[in-house]
């Protein structure tokens, strides 16, 4: 009897030990998030410098697919190589610490809010569109709470990276950044640029979810053999398309983050001092720069600043 019972007991014990605990799962999510943040940071760093209009390398002459000669600005790899030449390889990770903290806080906020929503969730018959509205509203609340909790660290990270332009050392570690911002700007200094950021994220959520719903409901025919596969990718594709439309909000948010903060990149002659994010938006719109920094490759010199190309 003992020999017949012991194997099953061992199997049950092994299964129990193999089951990951919530703490293990959270730790894995945090570590994975920090790793992804670190790996992608150079991309975000180069993107920010392009957003603020810093072009330290001269454009090169190239041709389009139709044979027309144009001036191209340096792409990501050339820009990253320039940063390495100036600051070394560690320079590519300037401003990383606040981003890792921001990513961790965002994950915690999202997990906690979702737990509360599960506990308070009530059953009921809903239409398909009603379900989309409910889920999108929940996502919007989570996104807004996450943005409020993490935006101060976004401000610190952006300003640390923007120091590359003027070679300042005003913002160092996170604690010194907090003290400096609080002394000079108060609590409001931690939330500069939050309005366009939140508006862009909320607009992205609603447009992406509603467009995906209408396409899946009315455009994808049930008789199509690959209908389920198409529906699974609709939201992803809509996300890419909508992100292009909402990009100007993110650009304006980052520019307002460095606006008139004491860094050269946010002061004349490099940049005018903006009274509000709408003032910034209008300025970029007039210059044709609302999508500045949206691409890492094949960046053409804007027509407004295009010099004559000599043969």
Coordinates of C-alpha atoms in Angstrom, one line a residue:
X1 CA 0.0 0.0 0.0
X2 CA 2.8 2.4 0.9
X3 CA 4.6 1.7 -2.3
X4 CA 1.5 2.4 -4.4
X5 CA 0.7 5.7 -2.7
X6 CA 4.1 7.2 -2.6
X7 CA 4.5 7.8 -6.4
X8 CA 1.3 9.8 -6.6
X9 CA 2.3 11.8 -3.5
X10 CA 5.6 12.6 -5.1
X11 CA 4.0 13.7 -8.3
X12 CA 1.5 15.9 -6.5
X13 CA 4.4 17.4 -4.5
X14 CA 6.4 18.0 -7.7
X15 CA 3.5 19.7 -9.4
X16 CA 2.9 22.0 -6.4
X17 CA 6.6 22.9 -6.3
X18 CA 6.6 23.6 -10.1
X19 CA 3.6 26.0 -9.9
X20 CA 5.0 29.6 -9.8
X21 CA 3.8 31.8 -7.0
X22 CA 2.4 35.3 -7.7
X23 CA 5.6 36.8 -6.3
X24 CA 7.7 34.8 -8.7
X25 CA 5.5 35.9 -11.6
X26 CA 5.7 39.6 -10.5
X27 CA 9.5 39.3 -10.2
X28 CA 9.8 37.8 -13.6
X29 CA 7.6 40.6 -15.1
X30 CA 9.7 43.3 -13.4
X31 CA 13.0 41.8 -14.5
X32 CA 11.8 41.3 -18.1
X33 CA 10.4 44.9 -18.2
X34 CA 13.7 46.3 -16.9
X35 CA 15.6 44.3 -19.5
X36 CA 13.4 45.5 -22.4
X37 CA 13.7 49.1 -21.1
X38 CA 17.5 48.9 -21.0
X39 CA 17.8 47.3 -24.5
X40 CA 15.5 49.8 -26.2
X41 CA 16.8 52.9 -24.3
X42 CA 19.4 53.9 -27.0
X43 CA 16.5 54.0 -29.5
X44 CA 14.5 56.3 -27.2
X45 CA 17.6 58.4 -26.6
X46 CA 18.3 59.1 -30.2
X47 CA 14.6 59.7 -30.9
X48 CA 14.4 62.3 -28.2
X49 CA 17.5 64.2 -29.5
X50 CA 15.9 64.2 -33.0
X51 CA 12.6 65.4 -31.5
X52 CA 14.2 68.4 -29.8
X53 CA 15.8 69.3 -33.2
X54 CA 19.4 68.5 -32.4
X55 CA 21.2 67.6 -35.6
X56 CA 25.0 67.5 -34.9
X57 CA 25.8 65.6 -38.1
X58 CA 25.6 67.1 -41.6
X59 CA 23.1 65.7 -44.1
X60 CA 24.2 63.6 -47.0
X61 CA 23.1 63.7 -50.7
X62 CA 21.0 60.8 -51.8
X63 CA 18.5 59.8 -54.4
X64 CA 14.9 58.7 -54.1
X65 CA 13.5 55.6 -55.9
X66 CA 12.5 57.9 -58.7
X67 CA 16.0 59.2 -59.1
X68 CA 15.4 62.6 -57.5
X69 CA 18.4 64.0 -55.5
X70 CA 17.6 64.9 -51.9
X71 CA 19.4 65.5 -48.7
X72 CA 19.1 62.8 -46.0
X73 CA 19.8 63.4 -42.3
X74 CA 21.8 60.7 -40.4
X75 CA 19.9 57.6 -39.3
X76 CA 19.8 55.9 -36.0
X77 CA 23.2 54.1 -36.3
X78 CA 25.1 57.2 -37.4
X79 CA 23.5 59.2 -34.6
X80 CA 24.2 56.5 -32.0
X81 CA 27.8 56.3 -33.2
X82 CA 28.2 60.0 -32.7
X83 CA 26.9 59.7 -29.1
X84 CA 29.5 57.0 -28.5
X85 CA 32.2 59.1 -29.8
X86 CA 31.3 62.0 -27.5
X87 CA 30.2 60.2 -24.3
X88 CA 31.4 56.6 -24.8
X89 CA 29.2 53.5 -24.9
X90 CA 27.8 54.3 -21.4
X91 CA 26.5 57.6 -22.9
X92 CA 23.9 55.6 -24.8
X93 CA 22.2 54.9 -21.5
X94 CA 22.0 58.4 -20.1
X95 CA 18.7 58.8 -18.3
X96 CA 18.1 55.0 -18.0
X97 CA 17.5 54.8 -14.3
X98 CA 14.4 56.9 -14.1
X99 CA 12.9 54.9 -17.0
X100 CA 13.5 51.6 -15.2
X101 CA 11.8 53.0 -12.1
X102 CA 9.0 54.3 -14.3
X103 CA 8.5 50.9 -16.0
X104 CA 8.4 49.2 -12.6
X105 CA 5.9 51.6 -11.1
X106 CA 3.7 51.3 -14.2
X107 CA 3.7 47.5 -13.9
X108 CA 2.7 47.7 -10.2
X109 CA -0.1 50.2 -10.9
X110 CA -1.5 48.2 -13.7
X111 CA -1.5 44.9 -11.7
X112 CA -3.1 46.5 -8.7
X113 CA -5.9 48.2 -10.7
X114 CA -6.6 45.1 -12.6
X115 CA -6.9 43.1 -9.4
X116 CA -9.4 45.7 -8.0
X117 CA -11.4 45.5 -11.3
X118 CA -11.6 41.7 -11.1
X119 CA -13.0 41.8 -7.6
X120 CA -15.6 44.5 -8.4
X121 CA -16.5 43.1 -11.8
X122 CA -20.2 42.4 -12.1
X123 CA -21.8 40.0 -14.6
X124 CA -24.3 41.0 -17.1
X125 CA -25.4 40.7 -20.7
X126 CA -23.6 43.2 -22.9
X127 CA -23.6 43.9 -26.6
X128 CA -20.3 43.6 -28.4
X129 CA -20.0 47.3 -28.8
X130 CA -20.9 47.8 -25.1
X131 CA -18.1 45.4 -24.1
X132 CA -15.6 47.4 -26.2
X133 CA -16.7 50.6 -24.5
X134 CA -16.3 49.0 -21.0
X135 CA -12.9 47.4 -21.7
X136 CA -11.6 50.6 -23.3
X137 CA -12.8 52.7 -20.4
X138 CA -11.0 50.4 -18.0
X139 CA -7.9 50.6 -20.1
X140 CA -8.1 54.4 -20.1
X141 CA -8.4 54.5 -16.3
X142 CA -5.4 52.3 -15.9
X143 CA -3.4 54.3 -18.4
X144 CA -4.2 57.6 -16.8
X145 CA -3.3 56.4 -13.3
X146 CA -0.1 54.9 -14.6
X147 CA 0.8 58.1 -16.3
X148 CA 0.2 60.2 -13.2
X149 CA 2.4 57.8 -11.2
X150 CA 5.2 57.6 -13.7
X151 CA 5.3 61.0 -15.3
X152 CA 7.8 62.6 -12.8
X153 CA 10.3 59.9 -13.7
X154 CA 9.6 60.5 -17.4
X155 CA 10.4 64.2 -16.9
X156 CA 13.7 63.3 -15.1
X157 CA 14.7 60.9 -17.8
X158 CA 14.0 63.3 -20.7
X159 CA 15.9 66.1 -19.0
X160 CA 18.9 63.9 -18.3
X161 CA 19.0 62.9 -21.9
X162 CA 18.4 66.4 -23.3
X163 CA 21.6 67.6 -21.5
X164 CA 23.6 66.1 -24.3
X165 CA 22.7 69.0 -26.5
X166 CA 24.2 71.7 -24.4
X167 CA 26.7 69.5 -22.5
X168 CA 25.2 70.5 -19.2
X169 CA 25.4 68.6 -15.9
X170 CA 22.5 70.1 -14.2
X171 CA 20.5 66.9 -13.8
X172 CA 22.5 63.9 -12.3
X173 CA 21.1 61.1 -10.2
X174 CA 17.4 60.6 -9.6
X175 CA 17.5 62.1 -6.1
X176 CA 19.4 65.2 -7.2
X177 CA 17.0 65.5 -10.1
X178 CA 14.0 65.4 -7.7
X179 CA 15.6 68.1 -5.5
X180 CA 16.5 70.3 -8.4
X181 CA 13.1 70.2 -10.0
X182 CA 11.2 70.7 -6.7
X183 CA 13.3 73.7 -5.7
X184 CA 13.0 75.4 -9.1
X185 CA 9.5 74.5 -10.2
X186 CA 7.7 72.9 -7.3
X187 CA 5.4 69.9 -7.7
X188 CA 4.1 71.3 -11.0
X189 CA 7.6 70.7 -12.4
X190 CA 7.2 67.0 -12.2
X191 CA 4.1 67.1 -14.4
X192 CA 5.0 69.4 -17.3
X193 CA 3.8 68.0 -20.5
X194 CA 1.4 65.6 -19.0
X195 CA -1.7 67.0 -20.7
X196 CA -0.7 66.3 -24.3
X197 CA 0.7 62.9 -23.2
X198 CA -2.5 61.8 -21.6
X199 CA -4.6 63.1 -24.5
X200 CA -2.5 61.3 -27.0
X201 CA -2.7 58.0 -25.0
X202 CA -6.5 58.3 -24.5
X203 CA -7.1 59.1 -28.1
X204 CA -4.9 56.2 -29.2
X205 CA -6.8 53.7 -27.0
X206 CA -10.3 54.7 -28.2
X207 CA -9.4 55.0 -31.9
X208 CA -7.5 51.7 -31.9
X209 CA -10.1 49.7 -30.1
X210 CA -13.1 51.2 -31.9
X211 CA -11.6 50.9 -35.3
X212 CA -10.5 47.3 -34.6
X213 CA -14.1 46.5 -33.4
X214 CA -15.8 48.0 -36.5
X215 CA -13.4 46.3 -38.9
X216 CA -13.7 42.9 -37.2
X217 CA -17.5 43.2 -37.1
X218 CA -18.4 44.7 -40.5
X219 CA -15.4 44.3 -42.8
X220 CA -14.2 40.7 -42.1
X221 CA -16.6 38.2 -43.6
X222 CA -17.5 35.2 -41.5
X223 CA -17.4 33.0 -44.7
X224 CA -13.7 33.8 -45.1
X225 CA -11.7 30.8 -44.0
X226 CA -9.0 32.9 -42.3
X227 CA -11.4 35.3 -40.5
X228 CA -10.2 34.4 -37.0
X229 CA -6.6 34.9 -38.0
X230 CA -7.3 38.3 -39.6
X231 CA -9.2 39.4 -36.5
X232 CA -6.3 38.5 -34.2
X233 CA -4.1 40.9 -36.1
X234 CA -6.5 43.8 -36.7
X235 CA -5.9 45.5 -33.4
X236 CA -2.1 45.3 -33.9
X237 CA -2.3 46.8 -37.3
X238 CA -4.7 49.5 -36.1
X239 CA -2.3 50.3 -33.3
X240 CA 0.5 51.0 -35.8
X241 CA -1.8 53.2 -37.9
X242 CA -3.3 55.2 -35.0
X243 CA 0.1 55.7 -33.4
X244 CA 1.2 57.7 -36.4
X245 CA -1.8 60.0 -36.0
X246 CA -1.3 60.5 -32.3
X247 CA 2.5 61.0 -32.5
X248 CA 2.3 64.8 -32.5
X249 CA 0.9 64.7 -28.9
X250 CA 3.9 62.7 -27.7
X251 CA 6.3 65.1 -29.5
X252 CA 4.7 68.2 -27.9
X253 CA 4.7 66.5 -24.5
X254 CA 8.5 65.8 -24.7
X255 CA 9.2 69.4 -25.9
X256 CA 7.2 70.8 -23.1
X257 CA 9.2 68.7 -20.7
X258 CA 12.4 70.5 -21.5
X259 CA 10.8 73.9 -22.3
X260 CA 12.3 76.7 -20.2
X261 CA 13.9 74.4 -17.7
X262 CA 17.3 75.9 -17.7
X263 CA 18.8 73.6 -20.4
X264 CA 20.0 75.1 -23.7
X265 CA 17.8 72.8 -25.7
X266 CA 14.7 74.4 -24.2
X267 CA 15.8 78.1 -24.5
X268 CA 16.4 80.5 -27.4
X269 CA 18.0 80.4 -29.9
X270 CA 17.5 76.6 -30.1
X271 CA 13.8 76.8 -29.1
X272 CA 11.3 79.5 -28.3
X273 CA 9.8 79.6 -24.8
X274 CA 6.3 78.2 -25.1
X275 CA 3.4 79.5 -23.0
X276 CA 1.4 76.3 -23.3
X277 CA 1.4 73.0 -25.1
X278 CA -1.0 74.5 -27.6
X279 CA 1.5 77.3 -28.3
X280 CA 4.1 74.6 -28.9
X281 CA 1.8 72.6 -31.2
X282 CA 1.0 75.7 -33.3
X283 CA 4.7 76.5 -33.6
X284 CA 5.6 73.0 -34.8
X285 CA 2.6 73.0 -37.2
X286 CA 3.7 76.3 -38.8
X287 CA 7.2 74.9 -39.2
X288 CA 6.0 71.6 -40.6
X289 CA 7.7 69.7 -37.8
X290 CA 4.7 67.9 -36.1
X291 CA 6.2 64.5 -37.0
X292 CA 9.9 65.3 -36.3
X293 CA 11.5 62.3 -34.8
X294 CA 8.9 59.8 -35.9
X295 CA 11.4 58.0 -38.2
X296 CA 14.9 56.7 -37.5
X297 CA 15.8 56.1 -41.2
X298 CA 15.6 57.9 -44.5
X299 CA 15.0 61.2 -42.8
X300 CA 14.9 64.0 -45.3
X301 CA 15.9 67.6 -44.6
X302 CA 12.6 69.6 -44.2
X303 CA 11.7 71.5 -47.3
X304 CA 11.6 74.8 -45.3
X305 CA 15.3 74.4 -44.5
X306 CA 16.5 72.7 -47.7
X307 CA 19.5 74.3 -49.2
X308 CA 20.2 74.1 -52.9
X309 CA 21.9 70.8 -53.9
X310 CA 25.0 71.5 -56.0
X311 CA 26.0 69.2 -58.8

